[in-house]
XYZ file of C-alpha atoms in Angstrom:
445
model
C -0.025 -0.004 -0.030
C 1.250 3.367 -0.980
C 1.244 5.654 2.212
C 0.807 8.779 0.134
C -2.102 7.399 -1.727
C -3.705 6.108 1.430
C -3.345 9.557 3.204
C -4.857 11.312 0.316
C -7.834 9.077 0.241
C -8.679 8.286 3.760
C -10.268 10.458 6.481
C -8.416 11.678 9.610
C -9.719 10.037 12.807
C -9.349 12.578 15.709
C -7.471 11.293 18.705
C -8.363 13.321 21.836
C -8.503 10.805 24.681
C -6.676 11.418 27.970
C -3.068 10.032 27.843
C -2.000 7.139 30.165
C 1.385 8.778 30.368
C 2.312 11.036 33.219
C 4.176 13.786 31.403
C 1.585 14.760 28.837
C 0.602 18.221 30.596
C 2.710 20.400 28.258
C 1.071 19.324 24.960
C -1.894 20.553 23.305
C -5.139 18.442 22.879
C -4.797 16.214 19.973
C -7.058 16.259 17.028
C -7.400 17.296 13.432
C -5.203 20.208 12.219
C -7.197 23.409 11.954
C -6.036 23.599 8.419
C -7.631 20.222 7.372
C -10.854 20.279 5.629
C -13.778 19.156 7.899
C -15.470 17.473 5.051
C -12.630 14.923 5.054
C -14.217 12.986 7.933
C -16.569 10.375 7.075
C -19.734 10.159 9.125
C -19.387 6.409 9.714
C -16.013 6.673 11.399
C -16.305 8.388 14.912
C -13.628 8.894 17.345
C -14.009 5.610 18.961
C -12.449 4.117 15.893
C -8.895 5.291 17.386
C -9.582 4.369 21.013
C -7.286 1.379 20.556
C -4.329 3.909 20.699
C -5.279 4.830 24.210
C -5.520 1.163 25.179
C -2.158 0.193 23.818
C 0.857 1.672 25.989
C 3.267 1.409 23.072
C 0.905 3.272 20.492
C -0.171 5.943 22.952
C 3.479 6.529 23.855
C 4.338 6.964 20.173
C 1.385 9.341 19.895
C 2.306 11.431 22.839
C 5.941 11.687 21.376
C 4.710 12.830 17.997
C 2.156 15.396 19.357
C 4.868 17.232 21.008
C 6.421 19.605 18.393
C 10.299 19.268 18.371
C 11.707 20.667 15.344
C 15.465 21.083 15.624
C 16.305 23.511 18.307
C 13.021 23.125 20.084
C 13.382 19.767 21.560
C 12.940 20.991 25.295
C 9.398 19.666 25.867
C 9.826 16.323 24.256
C 12.998 15.796 26.048
C 11.342 16.501 29.627
C 8.365 14.231 28.511
C 10.697 11.317 27.941
C 12.763 12.011 30.974
C 9.747 11.890 33.122
C 8.247 8.892 31.417
C 11.458 6.858 32.034
C 11.681 7.989 35.523
C 8.200 6.590 36.065
C 9.638 3.315 34.758
C 12.274 3.118 37.478
C 15.105 4.526 35.199
C 17.976 6.757 36.297
C 17.812 9.723 33.873
C 20.466 12.102 33.085
C 19.432 15.307 31.166
C 22.545 16.410 29.386
C 22.245 20.095 28.310
C 23.070 21.039 24.699
C 23.829 24.421 23.528
C 20.980 26.443 22.061
C 20.595 26.638 18.259
C 21.543 30.177 16.887
C 18.879 31.274 14.473
C 19.901 31.735 10.767
C 18.460 33.961 8.080
C 17.933 37.420 7.067
C 17.762 39.808 10.153
C 19.165 37.045 12.661
C 21.463 38.675 15.163
C 24.614 36.832 16.621
C 22.745 36.661 20.018
C 19.496 35.223 18.608
C 18.974 31.462 19.729
C 16.440 29.099 20.738
C 14.662 30.132 23.780
C 14.407 26.988 25.825
C 17.166 24.497 27.149
C 17.680 21.349 24.926
C 18.663 17.945 26.605
C 19.863 14.765 25.457
C 18.421 12.103 27.427
C 20.580 9.363 28.830
C 18.885 6.637 30.945
C 19.534 3.239 32.513
C 17.733 0.977 34.856
C 17.969 2.238 38.413
C 18.954 -1.189 39.556
C 21.959 -1.323 37.371
C 25.283 -1.149 39.218
C 27.479 -1.409 36.288
C 28.127 0.713 33.125
C 25.557 -0.383 30.387
C 27.019 -2.722 27.772
C 24.416 -2.025 25.128
C 23.335 1.462 24.044
C 20.103 1.960 22.271
C 19.901 5.338 20.683
C 17.905 7.482 18.270
C 17.078 11.212 17.979
C 14.112 13.184 19.112
C 14.278 16.245 16.871
C 12.352 16.479 13.644
C 12.463 18.553 10.391
C 10.022 21.518 9.936
C 7.186 21.949 9.681
C 5.258 20.447 12.449
C 2.273 18.340 11.274
C -0.299 17.131 13.811
C -0.532 13.548 14.786
C -3.561 11.637 13.167
C -4.753 8.081 12.538
C -6.147 6.927 9.316
C -7.916 3.854 8.122
C -6.222 1.817 5.439
C -7.270 2.598 1.769
C -9.299 -0.678 1.274
C -10.724 -0.571 4.804
C -13.970 -2.156 6.195
C -15.591 -1.515 9.458
C -13.788 -4.689 10.647
C -10.427 -3.725 9.375
C -7.283 -5.349 11.138
C -6.065 -2.499 13.455
C -2.546 -3.263 12.559
C -3.112 -1.909 9.093
C -4.187 1.585 10.367
C -1.874 4.348 9.277
C -0.369 6.783 11.758
C 0.669 10.111 10.335
C 2.349 13.216 11.443
C 5.716 14.822 11.752
C 8.296 12.406 13.370
C 6.051 9.379 13.196
C 8.724 7.795 10.997
C 11.854 10.045 11.612
C 12.519 9.138 14.231
C 9.874 8.904 16.949
C 8.703 5.533 15.660
C 12.233 4.232 16.586
C 12.182 5.945 19.877
C 9.090 4.462 20.948
C 9.936 1.090 19.647
C 13.319 1.204 21.255
C 11.824 2.174 24.650
C 9.288 -0.568 24.659
C 11.936 -3.113 23.357
C 14.221 -2.325 26.530
C 11.197 -2.483 28.823
C 10.228 -5.894 27.563
C 13.583 -7.077 27.448
C 14.050 -6.029 31.143
C 11.057 -7.979 32.142
C 12.582 -11.037 30.876
C 16.228 -10.175 31.873
C 16.202 -7.796 34.883
C 19.983 -7.624 35.073
C 20.376 -6.759 31.366
C 22.815 -3.863 31.130
C 20.993 -1.576 28.890
C 21.211 2.064 28.173
C 18.956 4.517 26.365
C 20.163 7.585 24.613
C 17.900 10.067 22.645
C 19.734 12.946 21.249
C 18.765 16.393 19.958
C 19.891 18.186 16.717
C 20.493 15.036 14.427
C 18.654 16.833 11.581
C 21.046 19.925 11.795
C 24.468 18.365 11.892
C 24.214 16.123 15.078
C 25.265 18.564 17.804
C 23.407 16.498 20.363
C 25.379 13.368 19.614
C 28.493 15.298 19.419
C 27.933 16.631 22.855
C 27.427 13.261 24.145
C 30.278 11.796 22.382
C 32.728 14.251 23.944
C 31.182 13.917 27.309
C 32.500 12.189 30.411
C 29.665 9.651 30.150
C 30.724 8.378 26.871
C 34.547 8.594 27.953
C 33.579 6.139 30.738
C 31.409 3.974 28.741
C 31.609 0.110 28.627
C 29.322 -0.849 25.780
C 30.171 -3.285 23.187
C 27.072 -2.672 21.062
C 25.212 0.397 19.776
C 22.028 0.122 18.151
C 20.840 3.270 16.268
C 17.330 3.893 15.297
C 16.354 5.474 11.913
C 13.592 4.724 9.311
C 15.039 1.480 7.482
C 11.984 -0.237 6.533
C 12.746 -2.768 9.172
C 15.849 -3.902 7.420
C 19.432 -3.856 8.747
C 21.548 -1.217 7.144
C 24.966 -2.482 5.896
C 26.297 1.232 5.792
C 25.457 4.564 4.577
C 27.387 7.024 2.372
C 29.616 9.824 3.929
C 28.771 13.438 3.658
C 30.300 16.865 3.245
C 29.213 20.180 2.226
C 30.608 23.325 0.800
C 29.885 26.852 -0.433
C 30.907 28.239 -3.976
C 31.432 32.016 -3.659
C 31.741 34.493 -6.396
C 32.782 38.098 -6.032
C 32.525 40.512 -9.062
C 31.805 44.316 -9.494
C 28.538 45.918 -9.596
C 27.486 48.111 -12.695
C 24.328 49.331 -14.588
C 23.071 46.379 -16.781
C 22.982 48.666 -19.806
C 26.772 48.857 -19.518
C 27.789 45.429 -18.224
C 31.413 45.745 -19.406
C 31.933 48.304 -16.630
C 31.220 45.458 -14.049
C 32.181 41.890 -13.458
C 29.277 39.466 -13.241
C 29.505 37.095 -10.287
C 26.623 35.098 -11.834
C 28.619 34.601 -15.104
C 31.551 33.579 -13.146
C 29.740 31.146 -10.893
C 27.799 29.147 -13.592
C 30.706 27.198 -15.069
C 31.771 26.201 -11.572
C 28.291 25.055 -10.650
C 27.935 23.320 -13.955
C 31.189 21.302 -13.263
C 30.300 20.640 -9.720
C 26.929 19.311 -10.688
C 28.500 16.648 -12.882
C 31.330 15.518 -10.425
C 29.444 12.423 -9.365
C 29.219 11.295 -13.082
C 32.674 11.991 -14.087
C 35.340 9.117 -13.827
C 38.008 9.782 -11.006
C 40.691 9.505 -13.814
C 39.175 12.782 -15.385
C 38.877 14.522 -12.052
C 35.390 13.298 -10.703
C 34.295 12.083 -7.381
C 34.610 8.109 -6.674
C 31.942 5.574 -6.819
C 31.656 2.086 -5.097
C 29.963 -1.126 -5.703
C 28.351 -0.886 -2.367
C 26.839 2.614 -2.464
C 26.984 3.452 -6.245
C 28.023 6.920 -7.304
C 28.830 9.986 -5.191
C 25.905 12.392 -5.634
C 25.896 16.080 -5.369
C 22.966 18.509 -4.756
C 23.345 22.213 -5.332
C 20.653 22.959 -2.705
C 20.547 26.907 -2.798
C 21.704 29.695 -4.998
C 21.609 33.402 -4.223
C 22.934 36.298 -6.375
C 22.364 39.966 -7.360
C 20.176 42.588 -6.104
C 17.996 43.638 -9.182
C 17.811 42.649 -13.033
C 19.050 46.158 -13.889
C 22.265 45.594 -11.902
C 25.186 43.554 -12.887
C 25.485 41.206 -9.781
C 28.586 41.716 -7.593
C 28.114 38.510 -5.565
C 26.796 34.943 -6.010
C 26.631 32.121 -3.564
C 25.824 28.518 -3.749
C 25.467 25.758 -1.144
C 26.291 22.251 -1.978
C 25.822 18.959 -0.345
C 27.743 15.702 -1.302
C 26.879 12.161 -0.469
C 30.142 10.304 -0.578
C 30.402 6.842 -1.960
C 33.950 6.180 -1.481
C 37.263 7.753 -0.471
C 38.047 10.210 2.447
C 36.713 13.735 3.123
C 40.116 15.409 2.535
C 40.499 13.652 -0.910
C 36.794 14.810 -1.988
C 37.575 18.327 -0.892
C 40.791 18.440 -3.009
C 38.928 17.155 -6.148
C 36.339 19.817 -5.636
C 38.743 22.452 -5.153
C 40.611 21.365 -8.408
C 37.436 21.021 -10.370
C 36.240 24.568 -9.573
C 39.536 26.166 -10.207
C 39.826 24.486 -13.609
C 36.241 25.531 -14.543
C 36.650 29.166 -13.602
C 40.236 29.624 -15.095
C 38.945 32.060 -17.713
C 36.179 34.047 -15.819
C 36.677 37.641 -14.619
C 35.178 37.592 -11.125
C 36.860 35.755 -8.248
C 35.387 32.275 -7.425
C 36.425 30.198 -4.370
C 35.195 27.164 -2.581
C 34.680 27.409 1.056
C 34.225 24.341 3.463
C 34.379 26.407 6.836
C 30.619 26.592 7.417
C 29.889 22.901 7.033
C 31.298 21.076 10.146
C 29.577 17.775 9.269
C 32.077 15.733 7.070
C 32.632 12.128 7.265
C 33.451 9.131 4.953
C 31.135 6.181 4.109
C 30.058 4.349 7.369
C 30.065 0.665 7.203
C 27.783 -1.124 9.910
C 27.377 -4.593 11.256
C 24.673 -6.876 9.866
C 25.670 -10.186 11.583
C 22.247 -10.841 13.223
C 20.110 -13.333 11.348
C 16.516 -12.747 10.478
C 16.861 -9.436 8.715
C 16.942 -8.141 5.127
C 19.932 -6.052 4.586
C 20.663 -2.884 2.466
C 22.835 0.059 2.261
C 21.168 3.698 2.346
C 22.098 7.097 1.031
C 21.033 9.358 3.845
C 23.324 10.477 6.744
C 22.784 9.501 10.480
C 24.389 10.131 13.867
C 26.537 6.965 13.416
C 29.607 8.929 12.726
C 29.014 11.521 15.507
C 29.439 8.913 18.255
C 32.962 8.012 18.934
C 33.298 4.309 19.884
C 36.278 2.146 20.854
C 37.572 -0.394 18.253
C 35.528 -3.446 18.088
C 32.164 -1.918 19.151
C 29.464 -3.271 16.912
C 27.039 -0.707 15.369
C 23.627 -1.564 14.050
C 21.215 0.742 12.203
C 17.378 -0.397 12.203
C 13.986 1.094 12.466
C 10.361 1.289 11.310
C 9.088 3.249 8.285
C 10.518 4.446 4.983
C 12.988 7.363 4.446
C 11.071 8.024 1.222
C 8.219 9.633 3.354
C 10.186 10.796 6.266
C 10.673 14.497 5.599
C 7.453 14.748 3.376
C 3.973 16.032 4.114
C 2.921 12.474 3.794
C 5.093 11.101 6.639
C 3.494 8.107 8.003
C 3.668 4.313 8.938
C 1.277 1.532 9.962
C 0.587 0.156 13.372
C 2.163 -2.996 12.397
C 5.342 -1.295 11.465
C 5.743 0.025 15.061
C 4.862 -3.237 16.691
C 7.204 -5.207 14.365
C 10.098 -2.657 15.278
C 9.774 -3.691 18.699
C 10.443 -7.285 17.905
C 13.179 -6.260 15.631
C 14.891 -3.984 18.406
C 14.539 -6.917 20.891
C 16.217 -9.348 18.454
C 19.200 -7.064 18.047
C 19.286 -6.505 21.743
C 19.192 -10.256 22.634
C 21.957 -10.851 20.086
C 24.025 -8.279 21.994
C 23.199 -9.784 25.302
C 24.659 -13.157 24.159
C 27.903 -11.269 24.029
C 27.887 -10.066 27.517
């Protein structure tokens, strides 16, 4: 079933029942977005159709997570909610403060930043007297914009539809609060069967904006004193084990010319005319063989890809543009960051050899840079695949020999879209999947 088709065709079922969780006081009453057309609700589906969410601790926890807006930089409320929830489950919880996010954009001042404190949430069973040997982790921030939580009947539904086929939509349902909820309940169920299991939970902020939360944890004393031999990361992987993901780096291409009246362009130097050949070359670097100055490919990850995400230039159509700026993201399939940067610098220099304005490459505003990340897949019972997106995996420093797994419910193909959604079955199956990974790790204790 295509989720985008399903979401376009089905009616939203409002969920406004009281939460069974103790820390829900700071969030708004759930229901249909005020922007949603009221005519989309079918008379034959009343609110009781979604009452099964209230009756299921896992699903209601997931609902409560998604209902708290936590766009990157604004994770305070969801962090406090998770901390209180875990404390009520007899976990020792450490709220690790992470620096506020500075605002960007036109008119932003250096002192502008997010108003509330942000916390990584690190937790372990209060009965545990040793360092956790298994760390289960995901992120609690989301991309914008906030999309309210809603429940939908499957496309080909009947009144007696299997509740596991219901679709749960909203920002973060997939990326990555689906993983957070499944991880929490996988750990709780594992502890019921193995009370002495040395498990730790870590939920970080800022993954969607460069990983400042995980970097803060990685550099902390908690991580320096860690004893874990296994880290299980949660991201949308369609319930498959990920064998690795591409590396990442970013850069800016900057052109500086001279302004002039557009009727007399020879009196100026067009920054746009200068930057265009550079961007044309950059845009093709993933398709050019390394022997001819291109970026590398690999059998595992395919070609390196580049995306020229933003371009800004000029002030008016009757003014020769004095400046031009482009921001580029690279998904690196092979090689090192240093090698890629050298190739990019050389390509831009060659492409702009004959232009009048100055063109340069600047890597300084992109701190997130890493080579391809290979991951462990030695637990039976999972399909395996590589992915193209980035994660917090490279932002956590681990000792040699530590196993790293990447797994979670939902698809990356809807994760950042307005159709972000997964099914009830996806979340329930993810609990089983995370438990399988945890149990395999326990066998190594």
